[in-house]
mmCIF file of C-alpha atoms in Angstrom:
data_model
loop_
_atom_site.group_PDB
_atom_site.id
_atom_site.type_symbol
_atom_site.label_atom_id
_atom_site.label_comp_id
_atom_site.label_asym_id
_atom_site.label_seq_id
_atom_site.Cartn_x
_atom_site.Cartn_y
_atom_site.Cartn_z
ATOM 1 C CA UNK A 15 120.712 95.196 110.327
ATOM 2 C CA UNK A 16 116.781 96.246 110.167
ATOM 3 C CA UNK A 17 116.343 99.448 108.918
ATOM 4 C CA UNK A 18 114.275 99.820 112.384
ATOM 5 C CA UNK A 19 117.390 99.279 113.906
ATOM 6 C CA UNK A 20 119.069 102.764 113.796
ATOM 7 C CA UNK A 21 115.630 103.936 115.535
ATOM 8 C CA UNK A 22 114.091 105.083 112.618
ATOM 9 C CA UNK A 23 109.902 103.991 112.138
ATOM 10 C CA UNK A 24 110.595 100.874 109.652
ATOM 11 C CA UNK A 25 108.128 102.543 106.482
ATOM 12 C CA UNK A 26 111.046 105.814 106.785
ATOM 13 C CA UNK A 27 112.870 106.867 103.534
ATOM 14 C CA UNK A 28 116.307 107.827 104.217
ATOM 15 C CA UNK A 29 118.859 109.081 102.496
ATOM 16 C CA UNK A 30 122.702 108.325 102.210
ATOM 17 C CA UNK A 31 125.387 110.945 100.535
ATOM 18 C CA UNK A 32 129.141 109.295 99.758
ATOM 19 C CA UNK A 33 131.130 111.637 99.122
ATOM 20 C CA UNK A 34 134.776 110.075 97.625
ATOM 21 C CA UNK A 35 137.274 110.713 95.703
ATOM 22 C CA UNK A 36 135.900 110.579 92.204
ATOM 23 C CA UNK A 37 132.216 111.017 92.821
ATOM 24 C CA UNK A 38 129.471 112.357 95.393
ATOM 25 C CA UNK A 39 126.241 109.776 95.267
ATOM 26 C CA UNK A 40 122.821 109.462 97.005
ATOM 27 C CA UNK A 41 120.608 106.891 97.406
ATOM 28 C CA UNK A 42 117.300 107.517 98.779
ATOM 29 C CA UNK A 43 116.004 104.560 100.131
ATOM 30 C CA UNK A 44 112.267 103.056 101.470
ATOM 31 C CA UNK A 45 112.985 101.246 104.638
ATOM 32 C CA UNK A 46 109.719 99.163 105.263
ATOM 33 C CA UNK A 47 111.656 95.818 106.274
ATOM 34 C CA UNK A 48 115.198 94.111 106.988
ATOM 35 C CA UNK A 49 116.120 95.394 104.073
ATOM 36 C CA UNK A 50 116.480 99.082 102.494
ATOM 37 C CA UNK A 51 114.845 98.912 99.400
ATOM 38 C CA UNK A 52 116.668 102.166 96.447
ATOM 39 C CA UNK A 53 113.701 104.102 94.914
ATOM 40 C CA UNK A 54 116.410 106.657 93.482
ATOM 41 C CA UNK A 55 120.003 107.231 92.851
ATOM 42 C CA UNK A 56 122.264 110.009 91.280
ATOM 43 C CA UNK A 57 125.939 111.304 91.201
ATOM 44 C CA UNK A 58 128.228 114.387 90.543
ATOM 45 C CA UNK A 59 131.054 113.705 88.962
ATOM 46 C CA UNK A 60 133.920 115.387 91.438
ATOM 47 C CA UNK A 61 137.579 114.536 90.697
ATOM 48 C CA UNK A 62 138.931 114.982 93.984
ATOM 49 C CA UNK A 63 142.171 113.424 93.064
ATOM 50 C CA UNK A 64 143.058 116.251 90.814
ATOM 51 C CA UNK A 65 143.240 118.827 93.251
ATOM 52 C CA UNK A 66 145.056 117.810 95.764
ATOM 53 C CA UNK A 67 148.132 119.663 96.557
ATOM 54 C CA UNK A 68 151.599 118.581 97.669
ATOM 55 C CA UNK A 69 151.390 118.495 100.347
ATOM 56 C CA UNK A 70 147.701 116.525 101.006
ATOM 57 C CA UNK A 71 145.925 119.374 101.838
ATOM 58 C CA UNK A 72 142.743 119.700 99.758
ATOM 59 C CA UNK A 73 142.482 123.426 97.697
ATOM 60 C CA UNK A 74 140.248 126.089 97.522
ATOM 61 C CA UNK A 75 138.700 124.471 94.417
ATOM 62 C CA UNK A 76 138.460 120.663 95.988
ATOM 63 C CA UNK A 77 136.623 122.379 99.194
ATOM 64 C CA UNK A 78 134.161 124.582 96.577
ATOM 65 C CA UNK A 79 133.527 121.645 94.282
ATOM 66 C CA UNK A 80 132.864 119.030 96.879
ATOM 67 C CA UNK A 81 130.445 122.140 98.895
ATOM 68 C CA UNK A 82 128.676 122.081 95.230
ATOM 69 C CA UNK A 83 128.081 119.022 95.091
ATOM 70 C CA UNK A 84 126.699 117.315 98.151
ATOM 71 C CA UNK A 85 124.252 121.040 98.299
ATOM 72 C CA UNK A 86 123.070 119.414 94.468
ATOM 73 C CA UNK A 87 122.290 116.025 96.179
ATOM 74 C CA UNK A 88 120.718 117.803 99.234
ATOM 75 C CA UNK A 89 118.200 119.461 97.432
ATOM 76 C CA UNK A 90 117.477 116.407 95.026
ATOM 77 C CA UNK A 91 116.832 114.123 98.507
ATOM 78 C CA UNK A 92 114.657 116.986 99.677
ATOM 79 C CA UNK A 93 112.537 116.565 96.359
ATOM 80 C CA UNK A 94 112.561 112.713 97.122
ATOM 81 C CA UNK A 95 110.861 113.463 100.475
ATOM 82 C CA UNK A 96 113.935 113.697 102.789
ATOM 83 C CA UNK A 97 115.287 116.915 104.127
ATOM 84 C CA UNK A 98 118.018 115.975 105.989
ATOM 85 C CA UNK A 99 120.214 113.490 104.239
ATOM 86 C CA UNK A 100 123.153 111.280 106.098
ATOM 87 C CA UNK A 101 126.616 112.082 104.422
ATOM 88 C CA UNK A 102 129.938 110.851 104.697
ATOM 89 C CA UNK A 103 133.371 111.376 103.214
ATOM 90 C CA UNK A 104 136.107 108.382 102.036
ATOM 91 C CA UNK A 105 140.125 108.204 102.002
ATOM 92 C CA UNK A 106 140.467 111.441 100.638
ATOM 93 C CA UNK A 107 139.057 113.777 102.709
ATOM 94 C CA UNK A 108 139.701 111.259 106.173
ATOM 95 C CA UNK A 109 143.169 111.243 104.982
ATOM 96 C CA UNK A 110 143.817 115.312 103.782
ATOM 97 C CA UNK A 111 145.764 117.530 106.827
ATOM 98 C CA UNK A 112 142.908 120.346 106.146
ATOM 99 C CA UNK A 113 139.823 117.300 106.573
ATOM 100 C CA UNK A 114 137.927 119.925 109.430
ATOM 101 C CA UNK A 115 138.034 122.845 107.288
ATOM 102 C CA UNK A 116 136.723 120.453 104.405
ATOM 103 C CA UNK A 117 134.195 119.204 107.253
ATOM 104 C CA UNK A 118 133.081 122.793 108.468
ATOM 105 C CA UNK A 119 132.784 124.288 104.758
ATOM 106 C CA UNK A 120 130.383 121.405 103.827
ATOM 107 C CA UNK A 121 128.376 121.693 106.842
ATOM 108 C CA UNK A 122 128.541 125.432 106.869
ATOM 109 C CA UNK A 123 127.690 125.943 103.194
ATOM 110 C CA UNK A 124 125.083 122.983 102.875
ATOM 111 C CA UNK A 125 123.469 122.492 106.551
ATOM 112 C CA UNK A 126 124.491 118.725 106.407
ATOM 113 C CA UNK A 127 127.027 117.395 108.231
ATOM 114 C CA UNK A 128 129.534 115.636 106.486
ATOM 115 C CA UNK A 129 131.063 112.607 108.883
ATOM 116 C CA UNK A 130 134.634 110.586 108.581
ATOM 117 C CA UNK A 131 134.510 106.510 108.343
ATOM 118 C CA UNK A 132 138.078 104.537 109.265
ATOM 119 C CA UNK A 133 139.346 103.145 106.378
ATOM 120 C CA UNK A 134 138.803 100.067 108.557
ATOM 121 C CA UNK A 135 135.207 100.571 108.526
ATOM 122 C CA UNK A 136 135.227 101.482 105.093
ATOM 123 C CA UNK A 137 136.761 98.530 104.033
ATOM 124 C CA UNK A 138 134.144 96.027 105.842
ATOM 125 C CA UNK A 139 131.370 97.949 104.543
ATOM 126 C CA UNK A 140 132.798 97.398 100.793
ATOM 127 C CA UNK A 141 133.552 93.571 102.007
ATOM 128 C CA UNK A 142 129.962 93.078 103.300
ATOM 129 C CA UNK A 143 128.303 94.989 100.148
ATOM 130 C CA UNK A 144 130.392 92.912 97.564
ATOM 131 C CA UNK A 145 129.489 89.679 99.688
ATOM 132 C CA UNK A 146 126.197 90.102 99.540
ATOM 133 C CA UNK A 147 126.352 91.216 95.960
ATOM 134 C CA UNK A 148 128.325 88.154 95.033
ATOM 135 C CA UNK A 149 125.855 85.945 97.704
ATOM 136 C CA UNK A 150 126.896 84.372 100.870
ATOM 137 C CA UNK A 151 126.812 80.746 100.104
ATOM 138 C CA UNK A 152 129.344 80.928 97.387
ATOM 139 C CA UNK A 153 132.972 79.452 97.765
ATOM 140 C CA UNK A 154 136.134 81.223 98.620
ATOM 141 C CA UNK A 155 136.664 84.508 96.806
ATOM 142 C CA UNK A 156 138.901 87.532 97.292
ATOM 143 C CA UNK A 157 137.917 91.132 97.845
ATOM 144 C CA UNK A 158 140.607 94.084 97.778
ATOM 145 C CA UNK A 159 139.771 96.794 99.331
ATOM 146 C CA UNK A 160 142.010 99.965 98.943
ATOM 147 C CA UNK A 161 140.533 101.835 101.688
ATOM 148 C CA UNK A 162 141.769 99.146 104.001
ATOM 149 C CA UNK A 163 144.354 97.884 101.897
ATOM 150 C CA UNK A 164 143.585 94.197 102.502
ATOM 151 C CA UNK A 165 143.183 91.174 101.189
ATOM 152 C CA UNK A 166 139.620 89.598 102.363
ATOM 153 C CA UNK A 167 139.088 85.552 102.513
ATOM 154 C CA UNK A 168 135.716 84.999 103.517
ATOM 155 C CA UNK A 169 134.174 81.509 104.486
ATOM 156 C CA UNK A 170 131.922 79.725 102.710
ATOM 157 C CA UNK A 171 128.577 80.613 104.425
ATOM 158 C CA UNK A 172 129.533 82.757 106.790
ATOM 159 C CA UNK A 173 130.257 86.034 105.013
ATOM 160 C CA UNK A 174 133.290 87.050 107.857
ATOM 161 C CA UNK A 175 136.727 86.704 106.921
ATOM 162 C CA UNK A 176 138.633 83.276 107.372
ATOM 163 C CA UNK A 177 141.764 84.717 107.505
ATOM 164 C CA UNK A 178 144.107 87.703 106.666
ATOM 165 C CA UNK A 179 146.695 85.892 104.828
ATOM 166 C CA UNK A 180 150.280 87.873 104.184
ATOM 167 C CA UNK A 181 151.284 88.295 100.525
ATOM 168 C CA UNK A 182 154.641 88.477 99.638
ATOM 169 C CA UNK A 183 154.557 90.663 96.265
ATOM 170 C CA UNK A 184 156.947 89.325 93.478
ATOM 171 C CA UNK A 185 157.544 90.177 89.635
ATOM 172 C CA UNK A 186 157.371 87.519 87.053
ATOM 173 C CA UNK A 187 160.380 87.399 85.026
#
């Protein structure tokens, strides 16, 4: 997709927060053609994992750390020329019983709204960034994604998936 295409002016920087489960990152990007072109990236290290309760539910110090961090990467897009960054959250947030008050604390305690993918969506973004990575004329190959738990066959040219084979799971022995 053109960066034009989300309505933008195509010479636009723009900048993109993921916030998952191990890491928040930003890429501030130049979007003066089809393609987005990176003219910086960071991360904050963020352990999500480790503070999640029993239960799912994300704790006081998972909600304050992942605040912390995406207001860090707000202020370093601001000094790369864009104010008002896009941000979005993986599994563990979409997938935590507390995910609006995660939601509202972010937005509330940074200004930037912090959206929610499908782990559908997820996956087929990581599909289509490791295709393209990997180049779209190649053979067969397999991509696992865990945020759609699937198996990915793509075809030979086309970059879409062939098929979604069943696997039956067995140990050698």
């Amino acid at each position: 997709m053109p960066c034009g295409a989300w309505g933008h002016e195509p010479s636009m920087r723009l900048a993109v927060v993921d916030v998952g489960s191990k890491t928040v990152r930003l890429v501030v990007a130049d979007c003066g053609g089809d393609i987005p072109l990176p003219v910086h990236t960071a991360k904050r290290r963020l352990r999500l994992a480790e503070y999640v309760e029993p239960d799912g539910r994300l704790g006081e110090r998972a909600v304050d750390a992942v605040v912390a961090a995406v207001a860090e990467v707000r202020e370093e897009s601001a000094r790369w020329g864009v104010e008002q960054p896009f941000a979005f959250a993986t599994a563990v947030i979409r997938d935590a019983p507390n995910r609006h008050q995660v939601l509202e604390a972010v937005h509330s305690g940074t200004g930037v709204p912090l959206y929610v993918m499908s782990g559908v969506t997820e996956g087929e973004l990581s599909f289509l960034a490791a295709r393209q990575w990997m180049g779209w004329a190649g053979a067969r190959w397999c991509c696992w994604t865990s945020a759609a738990a699937r198996w990915r066959w793509p075809s030979a040219g086309t970059g879409r998936p062939a098929s979604w084979p069943r696997f039956r799971w067995a140990r050698g022995g």
